[in-house]
Short mmCIF file of C-alpha atoms and ligand atoms in Angstrom, two decimals:
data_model
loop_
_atom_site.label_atom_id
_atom_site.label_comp_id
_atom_site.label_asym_id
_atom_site.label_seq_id
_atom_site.Cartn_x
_atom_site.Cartn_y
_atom_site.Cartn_z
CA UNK A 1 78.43 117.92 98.41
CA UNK A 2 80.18 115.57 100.53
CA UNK A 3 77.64 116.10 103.49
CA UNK A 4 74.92 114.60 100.80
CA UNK A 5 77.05 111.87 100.32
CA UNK A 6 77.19 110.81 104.01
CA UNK A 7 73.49 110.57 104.34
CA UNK A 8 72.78 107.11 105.29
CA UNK A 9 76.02 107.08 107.24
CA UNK A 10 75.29 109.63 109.48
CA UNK A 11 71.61 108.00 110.21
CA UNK A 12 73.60 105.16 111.50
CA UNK A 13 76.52 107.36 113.70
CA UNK A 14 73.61 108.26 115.53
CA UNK A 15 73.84 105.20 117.20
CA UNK A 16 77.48 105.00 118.05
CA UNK A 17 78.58 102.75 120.25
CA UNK A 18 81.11 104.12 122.66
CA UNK A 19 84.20 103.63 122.91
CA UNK A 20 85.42 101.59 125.72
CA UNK A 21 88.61 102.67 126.64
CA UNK A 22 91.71 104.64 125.21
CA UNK A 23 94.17 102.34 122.69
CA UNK A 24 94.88 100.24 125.23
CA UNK A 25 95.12 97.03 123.04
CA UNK A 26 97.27 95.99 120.77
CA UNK A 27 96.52 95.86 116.93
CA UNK A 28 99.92 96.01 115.68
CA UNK A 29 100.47 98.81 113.31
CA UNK A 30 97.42 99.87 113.60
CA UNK A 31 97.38 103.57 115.70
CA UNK A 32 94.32 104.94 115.71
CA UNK A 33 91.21 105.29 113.86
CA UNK A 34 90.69 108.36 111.28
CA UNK A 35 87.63 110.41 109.62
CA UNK A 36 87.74 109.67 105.87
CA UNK A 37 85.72 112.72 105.35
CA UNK A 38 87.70 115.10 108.12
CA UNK A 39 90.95 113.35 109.45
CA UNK A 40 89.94 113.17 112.95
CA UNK A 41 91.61 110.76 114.71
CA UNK A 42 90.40 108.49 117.73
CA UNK A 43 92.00 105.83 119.76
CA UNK A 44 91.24 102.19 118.44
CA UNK A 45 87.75 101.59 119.78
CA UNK A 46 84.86 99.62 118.71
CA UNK A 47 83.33 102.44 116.70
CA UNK A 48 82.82 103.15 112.92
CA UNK A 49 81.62 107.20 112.36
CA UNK A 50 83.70 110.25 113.69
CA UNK A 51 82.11 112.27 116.59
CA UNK A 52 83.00 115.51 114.23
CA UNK A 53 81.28 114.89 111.34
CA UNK A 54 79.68 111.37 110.83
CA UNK A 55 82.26 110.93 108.34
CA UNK A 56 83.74 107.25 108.19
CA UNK A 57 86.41 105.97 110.41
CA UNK A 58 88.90 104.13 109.13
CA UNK A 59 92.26 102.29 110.48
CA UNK A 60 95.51 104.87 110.72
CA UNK A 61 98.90 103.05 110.54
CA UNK A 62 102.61 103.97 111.76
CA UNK A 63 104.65 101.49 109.10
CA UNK A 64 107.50 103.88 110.16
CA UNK A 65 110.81 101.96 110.99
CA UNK A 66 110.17 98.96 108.07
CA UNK A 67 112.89 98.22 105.66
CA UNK A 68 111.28 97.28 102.20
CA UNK A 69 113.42 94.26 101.66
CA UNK A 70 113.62 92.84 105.53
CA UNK A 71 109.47 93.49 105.08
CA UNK A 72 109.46 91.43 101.86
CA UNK A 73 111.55 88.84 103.79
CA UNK A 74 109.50 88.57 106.63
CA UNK A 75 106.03 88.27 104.59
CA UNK A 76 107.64 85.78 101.80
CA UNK A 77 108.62 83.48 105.15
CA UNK A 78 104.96 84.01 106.83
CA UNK A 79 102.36 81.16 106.16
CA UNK A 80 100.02 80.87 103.44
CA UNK A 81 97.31 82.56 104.55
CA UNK A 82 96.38 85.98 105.41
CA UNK A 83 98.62 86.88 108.56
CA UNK A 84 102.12 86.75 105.86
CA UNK A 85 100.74 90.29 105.77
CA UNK A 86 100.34 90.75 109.54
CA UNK A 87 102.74 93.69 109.81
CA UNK A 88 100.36 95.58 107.62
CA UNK A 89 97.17 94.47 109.18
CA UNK A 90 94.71 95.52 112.49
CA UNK A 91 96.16 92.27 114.25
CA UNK A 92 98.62 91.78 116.95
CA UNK A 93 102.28 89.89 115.74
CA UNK A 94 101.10 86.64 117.32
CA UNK A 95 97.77 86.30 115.32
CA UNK A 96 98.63 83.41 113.61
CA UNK A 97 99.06 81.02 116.93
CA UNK A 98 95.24 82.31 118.03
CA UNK A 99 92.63 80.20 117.01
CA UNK A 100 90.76 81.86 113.32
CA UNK A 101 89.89 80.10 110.46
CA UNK A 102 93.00 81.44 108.55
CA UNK A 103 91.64 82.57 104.98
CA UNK A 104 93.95 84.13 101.86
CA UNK A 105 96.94 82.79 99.87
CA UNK A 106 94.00 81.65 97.42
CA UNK A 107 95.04 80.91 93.60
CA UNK A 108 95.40 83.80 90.93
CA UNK A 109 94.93 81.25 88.25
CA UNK A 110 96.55 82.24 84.72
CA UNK A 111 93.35 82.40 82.66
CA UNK A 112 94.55 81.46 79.25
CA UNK A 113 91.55 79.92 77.81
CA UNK A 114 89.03 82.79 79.20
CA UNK A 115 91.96 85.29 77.69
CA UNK A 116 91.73 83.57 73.83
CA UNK A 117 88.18 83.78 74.24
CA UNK A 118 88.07 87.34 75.26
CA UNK A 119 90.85 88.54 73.09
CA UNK A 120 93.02 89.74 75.85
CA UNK A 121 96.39 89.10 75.04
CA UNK A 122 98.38 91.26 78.08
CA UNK A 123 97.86 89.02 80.33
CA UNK A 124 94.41 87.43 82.21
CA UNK A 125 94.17 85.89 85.88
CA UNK A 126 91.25 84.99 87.97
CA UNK A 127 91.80 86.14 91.71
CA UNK A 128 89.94 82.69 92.99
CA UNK A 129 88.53 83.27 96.74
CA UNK A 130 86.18 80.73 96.27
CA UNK A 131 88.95 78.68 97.69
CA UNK A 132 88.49 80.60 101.14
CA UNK A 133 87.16 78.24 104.08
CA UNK A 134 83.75 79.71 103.97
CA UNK A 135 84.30 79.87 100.07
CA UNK A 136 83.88 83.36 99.71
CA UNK A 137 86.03 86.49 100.11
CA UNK A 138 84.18 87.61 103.29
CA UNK A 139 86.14 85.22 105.06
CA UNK A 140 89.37 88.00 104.90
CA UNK A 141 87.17 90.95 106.42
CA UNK A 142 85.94 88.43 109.25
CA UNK A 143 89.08 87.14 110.09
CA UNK A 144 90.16 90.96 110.95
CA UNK A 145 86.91 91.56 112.62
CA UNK A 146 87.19 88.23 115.04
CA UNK A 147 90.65 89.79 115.92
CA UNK A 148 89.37 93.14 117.03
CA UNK A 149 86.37 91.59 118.84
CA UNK A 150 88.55 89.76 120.79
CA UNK A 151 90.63 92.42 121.57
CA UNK A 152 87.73 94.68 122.75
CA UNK A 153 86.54 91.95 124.59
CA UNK A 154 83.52 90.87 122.55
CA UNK A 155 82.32 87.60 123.19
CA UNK A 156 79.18 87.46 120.50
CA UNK A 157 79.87 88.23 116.70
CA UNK A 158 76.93 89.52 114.91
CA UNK A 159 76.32 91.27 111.17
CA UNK A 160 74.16 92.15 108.45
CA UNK A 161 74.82 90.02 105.32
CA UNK A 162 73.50 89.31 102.00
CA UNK A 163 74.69 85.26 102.73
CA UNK A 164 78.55 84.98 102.36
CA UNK A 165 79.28 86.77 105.40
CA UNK A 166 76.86 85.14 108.02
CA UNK A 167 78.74 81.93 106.85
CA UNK A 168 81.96 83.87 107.12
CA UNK A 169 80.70 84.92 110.56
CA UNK A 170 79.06 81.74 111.71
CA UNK A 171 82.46 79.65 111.03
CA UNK A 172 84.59 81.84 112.57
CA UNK A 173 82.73 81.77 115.89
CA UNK A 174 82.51 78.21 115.48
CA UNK A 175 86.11 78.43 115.74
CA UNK A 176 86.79 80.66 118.04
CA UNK A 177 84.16 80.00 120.52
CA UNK A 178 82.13 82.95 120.08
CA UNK A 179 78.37 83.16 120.18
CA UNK A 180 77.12 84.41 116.60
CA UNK A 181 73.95 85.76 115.99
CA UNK A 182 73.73 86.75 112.40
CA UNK A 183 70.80 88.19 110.31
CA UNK A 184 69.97 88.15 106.74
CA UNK A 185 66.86 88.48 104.12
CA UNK A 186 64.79 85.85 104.75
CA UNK A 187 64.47 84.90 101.32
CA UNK A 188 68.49 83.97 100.28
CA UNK A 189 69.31 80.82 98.09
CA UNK A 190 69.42 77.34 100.14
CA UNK A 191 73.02 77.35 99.74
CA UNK A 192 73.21 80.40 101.52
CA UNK A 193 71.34 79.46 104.43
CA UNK A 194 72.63 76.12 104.50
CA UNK A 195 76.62 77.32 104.49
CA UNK A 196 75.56 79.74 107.58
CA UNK A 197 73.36 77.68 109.70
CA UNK A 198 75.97 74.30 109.75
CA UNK A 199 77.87 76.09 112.04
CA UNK A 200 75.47 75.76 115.30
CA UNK A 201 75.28 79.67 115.61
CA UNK A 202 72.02 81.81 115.22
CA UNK A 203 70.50 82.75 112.13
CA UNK A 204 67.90 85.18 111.89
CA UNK A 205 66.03 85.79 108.71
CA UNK A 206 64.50 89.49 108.58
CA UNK A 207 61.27 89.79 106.06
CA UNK A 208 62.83 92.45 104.08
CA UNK A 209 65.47 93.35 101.73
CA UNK A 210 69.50 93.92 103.29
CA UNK A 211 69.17 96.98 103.67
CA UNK A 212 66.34 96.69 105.89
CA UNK A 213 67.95 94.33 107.69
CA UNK A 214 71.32 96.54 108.18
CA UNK A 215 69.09 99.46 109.48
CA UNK A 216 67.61 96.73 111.79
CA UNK A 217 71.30 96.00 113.01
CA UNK A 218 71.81 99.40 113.30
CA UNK A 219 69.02 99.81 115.99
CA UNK A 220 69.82 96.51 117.69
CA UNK A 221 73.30 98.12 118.38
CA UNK A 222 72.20 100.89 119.99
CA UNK A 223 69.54 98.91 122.17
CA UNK A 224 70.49 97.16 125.12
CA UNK A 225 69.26 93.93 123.69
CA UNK A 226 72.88 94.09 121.35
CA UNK A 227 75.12 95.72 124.14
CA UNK A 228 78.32 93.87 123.98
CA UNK A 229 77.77 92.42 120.57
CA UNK A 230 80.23 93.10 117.67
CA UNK A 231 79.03 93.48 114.87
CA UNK A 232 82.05 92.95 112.17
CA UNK A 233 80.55 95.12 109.73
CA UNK A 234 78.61 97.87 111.94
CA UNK A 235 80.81 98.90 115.01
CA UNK A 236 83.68 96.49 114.20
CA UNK A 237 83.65 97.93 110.53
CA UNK A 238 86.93 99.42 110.15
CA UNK A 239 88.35 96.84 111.22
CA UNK A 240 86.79 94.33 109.22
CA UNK A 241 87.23 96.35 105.78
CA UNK A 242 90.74 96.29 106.32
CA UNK A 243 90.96 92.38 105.91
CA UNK A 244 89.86 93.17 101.86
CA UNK A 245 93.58 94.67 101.32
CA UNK A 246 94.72 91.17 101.15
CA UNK A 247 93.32 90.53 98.36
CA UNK A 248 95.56 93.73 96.89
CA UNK A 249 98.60 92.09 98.66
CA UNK A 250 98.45 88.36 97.30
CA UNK A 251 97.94 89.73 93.95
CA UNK A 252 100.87 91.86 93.59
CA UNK A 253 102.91 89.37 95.74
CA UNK A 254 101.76 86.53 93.54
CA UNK A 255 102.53 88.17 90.44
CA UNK A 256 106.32 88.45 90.92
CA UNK A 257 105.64 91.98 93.58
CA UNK A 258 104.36 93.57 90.44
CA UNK A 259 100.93 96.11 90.43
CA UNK A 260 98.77 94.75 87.29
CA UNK A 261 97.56 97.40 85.49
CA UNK A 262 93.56 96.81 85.25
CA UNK A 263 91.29 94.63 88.51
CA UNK A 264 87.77 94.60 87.99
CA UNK A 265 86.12 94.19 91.62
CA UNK A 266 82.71 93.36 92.51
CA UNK A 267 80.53 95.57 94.34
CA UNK A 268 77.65 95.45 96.83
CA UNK A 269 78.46 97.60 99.86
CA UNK A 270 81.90 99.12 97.98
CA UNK A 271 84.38 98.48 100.80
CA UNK A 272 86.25 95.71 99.28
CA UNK A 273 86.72 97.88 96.25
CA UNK A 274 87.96 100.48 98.23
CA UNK A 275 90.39 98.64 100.54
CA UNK A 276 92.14 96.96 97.15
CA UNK A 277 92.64 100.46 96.52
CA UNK A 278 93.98 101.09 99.86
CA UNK A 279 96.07 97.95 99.94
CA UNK A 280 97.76 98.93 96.55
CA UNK A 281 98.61 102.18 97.76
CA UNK A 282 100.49 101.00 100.71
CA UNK A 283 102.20 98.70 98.70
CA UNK A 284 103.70 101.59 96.66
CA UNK A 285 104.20 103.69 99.49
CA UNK A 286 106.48 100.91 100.89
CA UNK A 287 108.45 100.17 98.10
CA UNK A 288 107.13 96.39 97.63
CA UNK A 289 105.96 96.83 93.88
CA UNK A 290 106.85 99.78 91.80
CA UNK A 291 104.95 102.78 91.57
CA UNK A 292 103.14 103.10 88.11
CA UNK A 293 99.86 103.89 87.41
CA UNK A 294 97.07 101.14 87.62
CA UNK A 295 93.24 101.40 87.00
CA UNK A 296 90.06 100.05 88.91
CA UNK A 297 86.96 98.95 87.51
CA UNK A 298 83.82 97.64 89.69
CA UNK A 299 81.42 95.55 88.54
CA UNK A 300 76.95 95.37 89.53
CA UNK A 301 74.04 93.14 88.34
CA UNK A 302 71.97 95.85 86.46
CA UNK A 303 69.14 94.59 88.71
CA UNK A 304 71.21 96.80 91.49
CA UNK A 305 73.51 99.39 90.56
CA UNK A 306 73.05 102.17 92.11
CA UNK A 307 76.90 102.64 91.76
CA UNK A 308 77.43 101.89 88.02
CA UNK A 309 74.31 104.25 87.56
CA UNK A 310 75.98 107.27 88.99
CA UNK A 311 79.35 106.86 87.33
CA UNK A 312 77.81 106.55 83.93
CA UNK A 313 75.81 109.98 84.56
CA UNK A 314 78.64 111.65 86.00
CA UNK A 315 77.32 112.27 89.34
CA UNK A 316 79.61 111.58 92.73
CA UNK A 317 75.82 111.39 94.82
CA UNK A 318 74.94 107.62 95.01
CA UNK A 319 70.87 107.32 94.82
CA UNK A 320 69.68 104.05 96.71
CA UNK A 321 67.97 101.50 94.55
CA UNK A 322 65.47 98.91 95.28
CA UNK A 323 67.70 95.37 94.61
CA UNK A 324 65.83 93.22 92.00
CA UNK A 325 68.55 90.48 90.78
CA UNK A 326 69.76 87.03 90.96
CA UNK A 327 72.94 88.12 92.10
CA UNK A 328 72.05 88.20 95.68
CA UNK A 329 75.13 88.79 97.12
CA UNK A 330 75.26 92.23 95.76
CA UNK A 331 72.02 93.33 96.58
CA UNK A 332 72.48 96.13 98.28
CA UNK A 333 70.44 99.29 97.36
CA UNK A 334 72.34 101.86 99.31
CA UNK A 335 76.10 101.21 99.40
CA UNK A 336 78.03 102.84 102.25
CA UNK A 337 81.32 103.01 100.40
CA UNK A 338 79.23 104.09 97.10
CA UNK A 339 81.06 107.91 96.79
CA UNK A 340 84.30 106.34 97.43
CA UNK A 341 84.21 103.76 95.20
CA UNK A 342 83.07 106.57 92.31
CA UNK A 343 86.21 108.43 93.57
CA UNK A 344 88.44 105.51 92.75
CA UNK A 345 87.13 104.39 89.74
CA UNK A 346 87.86 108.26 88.17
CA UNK A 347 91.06 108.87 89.79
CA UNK A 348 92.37 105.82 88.66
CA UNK A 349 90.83 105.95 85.02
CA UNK A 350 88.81 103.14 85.38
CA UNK A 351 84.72 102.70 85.50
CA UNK A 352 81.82 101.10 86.81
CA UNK A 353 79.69 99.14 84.73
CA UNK A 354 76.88 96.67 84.96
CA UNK A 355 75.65 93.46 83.38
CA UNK A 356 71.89 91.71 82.87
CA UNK A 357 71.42 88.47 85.01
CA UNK A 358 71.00 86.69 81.53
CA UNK A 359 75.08 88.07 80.86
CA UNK A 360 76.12 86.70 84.82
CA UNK A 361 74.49 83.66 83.72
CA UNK A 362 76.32 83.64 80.58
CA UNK A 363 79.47 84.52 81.95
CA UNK A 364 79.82 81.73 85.30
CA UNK A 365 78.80 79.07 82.48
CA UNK A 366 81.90 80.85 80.22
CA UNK A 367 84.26 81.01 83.23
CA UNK A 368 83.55 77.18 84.20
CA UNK A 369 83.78 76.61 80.20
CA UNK A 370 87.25 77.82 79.51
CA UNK A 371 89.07 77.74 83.00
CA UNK A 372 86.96 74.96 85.30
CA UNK A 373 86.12 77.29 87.72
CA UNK A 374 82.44 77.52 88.83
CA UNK A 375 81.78 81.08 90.36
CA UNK A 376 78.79 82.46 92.59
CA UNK A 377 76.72 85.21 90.73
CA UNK A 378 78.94 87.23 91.97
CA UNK A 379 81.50 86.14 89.78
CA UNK A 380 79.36 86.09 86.81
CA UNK A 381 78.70 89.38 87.35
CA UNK A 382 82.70 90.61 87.28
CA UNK A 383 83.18 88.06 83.89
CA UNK A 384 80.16 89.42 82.54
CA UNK A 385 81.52 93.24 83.32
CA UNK A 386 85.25 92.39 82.04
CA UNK A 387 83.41 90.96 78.60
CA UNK A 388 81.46 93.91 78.33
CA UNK A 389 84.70 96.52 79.21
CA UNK A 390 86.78 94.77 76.91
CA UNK A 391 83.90 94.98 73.85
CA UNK A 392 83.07 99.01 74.87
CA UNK A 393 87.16 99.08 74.47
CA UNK A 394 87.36 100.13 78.09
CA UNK A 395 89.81 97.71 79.14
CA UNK A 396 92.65 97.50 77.44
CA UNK A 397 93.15 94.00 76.06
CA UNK A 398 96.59 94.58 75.75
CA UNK A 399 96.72 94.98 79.49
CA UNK A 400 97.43 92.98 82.73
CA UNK A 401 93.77 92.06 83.70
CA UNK A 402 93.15 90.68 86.92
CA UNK A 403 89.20 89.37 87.77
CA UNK A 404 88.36 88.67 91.07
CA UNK A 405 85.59 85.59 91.80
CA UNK A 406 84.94 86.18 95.27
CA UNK A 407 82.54 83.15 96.16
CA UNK A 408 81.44 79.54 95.34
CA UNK A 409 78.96 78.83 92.57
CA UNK A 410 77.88 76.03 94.46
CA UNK A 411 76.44 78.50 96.95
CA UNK A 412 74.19 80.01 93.73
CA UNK A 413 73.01 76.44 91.97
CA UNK A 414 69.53 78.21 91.03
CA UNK A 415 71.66 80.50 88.91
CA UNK A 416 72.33 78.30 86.44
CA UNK A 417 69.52 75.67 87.33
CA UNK A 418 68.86 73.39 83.56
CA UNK A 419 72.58 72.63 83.66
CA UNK A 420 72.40 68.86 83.98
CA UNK A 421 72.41 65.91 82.71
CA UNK A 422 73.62 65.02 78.70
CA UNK A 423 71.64 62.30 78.13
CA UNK A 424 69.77 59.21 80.73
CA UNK A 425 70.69 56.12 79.16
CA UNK A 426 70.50 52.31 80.04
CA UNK A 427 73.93 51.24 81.18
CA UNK A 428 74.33 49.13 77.88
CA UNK A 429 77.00 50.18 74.73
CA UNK A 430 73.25 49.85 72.53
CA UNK A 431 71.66 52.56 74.44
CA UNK A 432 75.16 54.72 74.92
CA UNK A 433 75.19 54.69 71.01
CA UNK A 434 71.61 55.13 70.26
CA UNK A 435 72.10 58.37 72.33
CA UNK A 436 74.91 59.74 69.97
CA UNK A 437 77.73 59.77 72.75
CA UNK A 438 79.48 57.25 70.67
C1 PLP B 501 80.65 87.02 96.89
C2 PLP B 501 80.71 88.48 97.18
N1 PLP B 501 81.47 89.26 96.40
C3 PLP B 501 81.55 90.59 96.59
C4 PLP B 501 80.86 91.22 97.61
C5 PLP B 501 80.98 92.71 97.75
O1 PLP B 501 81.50 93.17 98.93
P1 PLP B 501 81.48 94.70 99.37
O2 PLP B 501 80.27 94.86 100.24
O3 PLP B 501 82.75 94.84 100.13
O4 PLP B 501 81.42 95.54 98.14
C6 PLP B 501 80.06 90.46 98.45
C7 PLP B 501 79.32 91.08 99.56
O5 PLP B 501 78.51 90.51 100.20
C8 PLP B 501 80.00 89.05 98.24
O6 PLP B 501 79.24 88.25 99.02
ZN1 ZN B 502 85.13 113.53 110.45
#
C-alpha cells in the first residue's frame, strides 16, 4: 500500500541530487535527515528522498538537554518573528543577525464577529499570514530554505510555485543576494506575477499546469543546466517544510501556550498541513502546552481536491486530478504530502473537505465583512470549509477553532472582481442625496 502511495515521489528520487558532504554544517538541532516511510537516516545534505526506499526525508532533531521552562524563557525573550523558535528549527543559533526577510509573529486575530455569524461560541481566531513580508505563509518555509542554501553553499534559489512562493523566493534572494530563478504556470493572476517579478530575479512562466512545471524542475535538477541550484521545495525540501511548524508554534504560544482543539489548514501540496502537525507534536513532547487531544481539518477548492476526494471515500491512495479552480494557489493535482495529510486528518479525528469557487467567493467577501480582513482564495477556501464543517456538525462549535488565511487577497482581485464602487456621484449634497446615501 504504502509503495502506491509514493508513486510520484519516487519518479522524482530518481533524480537525487547528491549529497555533498557528511553533516558538516551547522543547523542547530537539526541531526540528520530521516525516511518518513523507513527511518533511514542520512547526514544533513541537500537531498529530499531516501536512497532505501524513495520514501520522504525529513529533518531528525536531538532537543535532548532543554529544560521546558528555561526553553519557554528563551523563546518568550526572542524577537517577533520566526527565529523566537530557533532552538526548534533547521537554523544555526545566530540566524537572526544573517540577513532574511524575517517572517512569523503574524496576528491570531479573535474573530468575534465571523464567530456570531457562524455560531461558534468556543472560541474563533483567524491565524493572519497575510501579514508576512511577501504576504503569504510561504514566506516561513523560504526563510528555512534560504538558511540551508546558504549553508550548503548554494548561491541561486530556485522552485516550483503556484505564485506565493516565487514571491516568497524572489524577495528573499533579493535580500540575501542570491540569484533566483523561479518558475510558475504561465497563466497566474497579475498579482501573482507582479509580487514575484518586483524583486529583479528571474521568472519563468512554463505553458502548463504546476504540476507540469514541478516535473520540469525535477528534470532541471538533475541536468547540468540546474547543478548548484537549490531548489527550496525540490532538493532543499525538508528543510523548507520545516519553516510551516511556526505557524503551530505562534498559535499555541499566542494563545496563552495552550493547543486549540480544532485548525482547519489549507491544502495544495499538503506539507504545511503536515508540519502544523509536526510542530504541535513537539510542542507536547516538550512540555510547552499540555498534552490533550486536538483535531486537524484541511481544506480544497472542489475544482482540485484530490485530497478531500480520497478522505471522503475512505481510501489512503491519493489519485491526481487535473486543477480547474480560481483558487490558484492550491492547484495542485498531485500532492506530495497527499497520504500524510489523510493520515492526520483520521488520527486526529478531523477531515478533509472541499468548497465550490462560488462558496470561496462567498466566504473572503464574509471574512472581510465581519472581521476586515481581505484573504487570497486561499483563504476563502478555509472560511468556506470551516462554514461548511460547522453546518455538516463536523466541527464542534463549542470548540477552540483556529482558521488559518495564509495569503493576501490583494494578490487574487479577479476573485471577487464587481466589488466596487456604491454609487458615482457629482461631488454636490443634491447628487449625494439623489443617490440615497443620505
Ligand atoms: C496561500 C497559500 N496557502 C496554502 C498553500 C498550501 O501549501 P502546501 O503546499 O504546503 O499545502 C499555498 C501553496 O502554495 C498557498 O500559496
Ligand atoms: Zn526509506
Amino acid at each position: 500500500m504504502r509503495k502506491m502511495r509514493r508513486k510520484g515521489l519516487a519518479s522524482m528520487a530518481v533524480q537525487t541530487v547528491a549529497t555533498t558532504s557528511e553533516s558538516t554544517v551547522d543547523l542547530g538541532p537539526a541531526a540528520a535527515l530521516s525516511c518518513r516511510e523507513c527511518g533511514h537516516r542520512v547526514p544533513l545534505g541537500p537531498v529530499f528522498a531516501c536512497e532505501e526506499c524513495f520514501g520522504p526525508l525529513e529533518i531528525a532533531y536531538d532537543f535532548s538537554g532543554y529544560d521546558t521552562e528555561e526553553l519557554r524563557r528563551r523563546i518568550e525573550a526572542g524577537p517577533a518573528n520566526i527565529w523566537r523558535y530557533a532552538p526548534l528549527l533547521p537554523v544555526p543559533a545566530d540566524v537572526a543577525g544573517k540577513p532574511n526577510i524575517n517572517p512569523g509573529w503574524t496576528k491570531l486575530v479573535q474573530a468575534d464577529n465571523l464567530a456570531r455569524e457562524l455560531g461558534v461560541t468556543g472560541g474563533l481566531y483567524v491565524k493572519d499570514d497575510s501579514g508576512n513580508p511577501t504576504h503569504s505563509f510561504k514566506d516561513r518555509v523560504v526563510a528555512q530554505a534560504l538558511e540551508a542554501a546558504r549553508a550548503f553553499g548554494f548561491t541561486t534559489l530556485s522552485c516550483s510555485s503556484t505564485g506565493n512562493l516565487a514571491g516568497a523566493v524572489g524577495a528573499a534572494a533579493a535580500r540575501a543576494g542570491f540569484r533566483s530563478c523561479v518558475f510558475i504556470p504561465h497563466d497566474l493572476e497579475q498579482g501573482k506575477i507582479v509580487m514575484a517579478a518586483v524583486y529583479g530575479g528571474e521568472l519563468v512562466g512554463i505553458e502548463g499546469n504546476y504540476d507540469d512545471v514541478n516535473r520540469f524542475c525535477s528534470e532541471l535538477i538533475g541536468d547540468p543546466a540546474g547543478e548548484g541550484w537549490g531548489f527550496v521545495n525540490v532538493n532543499l525540501r525538508p528543510y523548507y517544510a520545516e519553516g510551516s511548524k511556526t505557524l503551530a508554534y505562534e498559535i499555541c504560544e499566542q494563545l496563552g501556550w495552550r493547543l486549540p482543539d480544532q485548525i482547519v489548514v489549507p491544502i495544495a501540496s499538503g506539507s504545511q498541513l503536515t508540519k502544523i502537525d509536526k510542530g504541535l507534536q513537539e510542542l507536547i513532547k516538550l512540555g510547552l502546552v499540555e498534552d490533550r487531544p486536538y483535531k486537524i481539518f484541511g481544506a480544497q477548492a472542489e475544482g482540485c481536491s484530490p485530497v478531500s476526494t480520497a478522505f471522503k471515500a475512505g481510501h489512503d491512495v491519493v489519485r491526481p486530478q487535473k486543477p480547474n479552480t480560481i483558487a490558484k494557489s492550491l492547484a495542485i493535482g498531485n500532492p506530495a504530502d497527499g497520504p500524510y495529510v489523510l493520515d492526520i486528518a483520521r488520527r486526529t479525528g478531523g477531515a478533509v473537505e472541499d468548497v465550490t469557487d462560488e462558496e470561496v467567493v462567498d466566504a473572503i467577501k464574509l471574512l472581510a465583512r465581519t472581521e476586515g480582513i481581505f484573504a487570497e482564495t486561499a483563504g476563502g477556501v478555509t472560511v468556506g470549509v470551516t462554514r461548511k464543517l460547522l453546518e455538516a456538525g463536523v466541527l464542534d462549535p463549542a470548540k477552540t477553532t483556529v482558521v488559518l488565511n495564509t495569503g493576501d487577497g490583494l494578490k487574487t482581485l479577479d476573485a471577487v472582481a464587481g466589488t466596487g464602487l456604491t454609487a458615482t456621484i457629482r461631488p454636490t449634497l443634491d447628487s449625494f442625496r439623489e443617490a440615497g446615501l443620505a
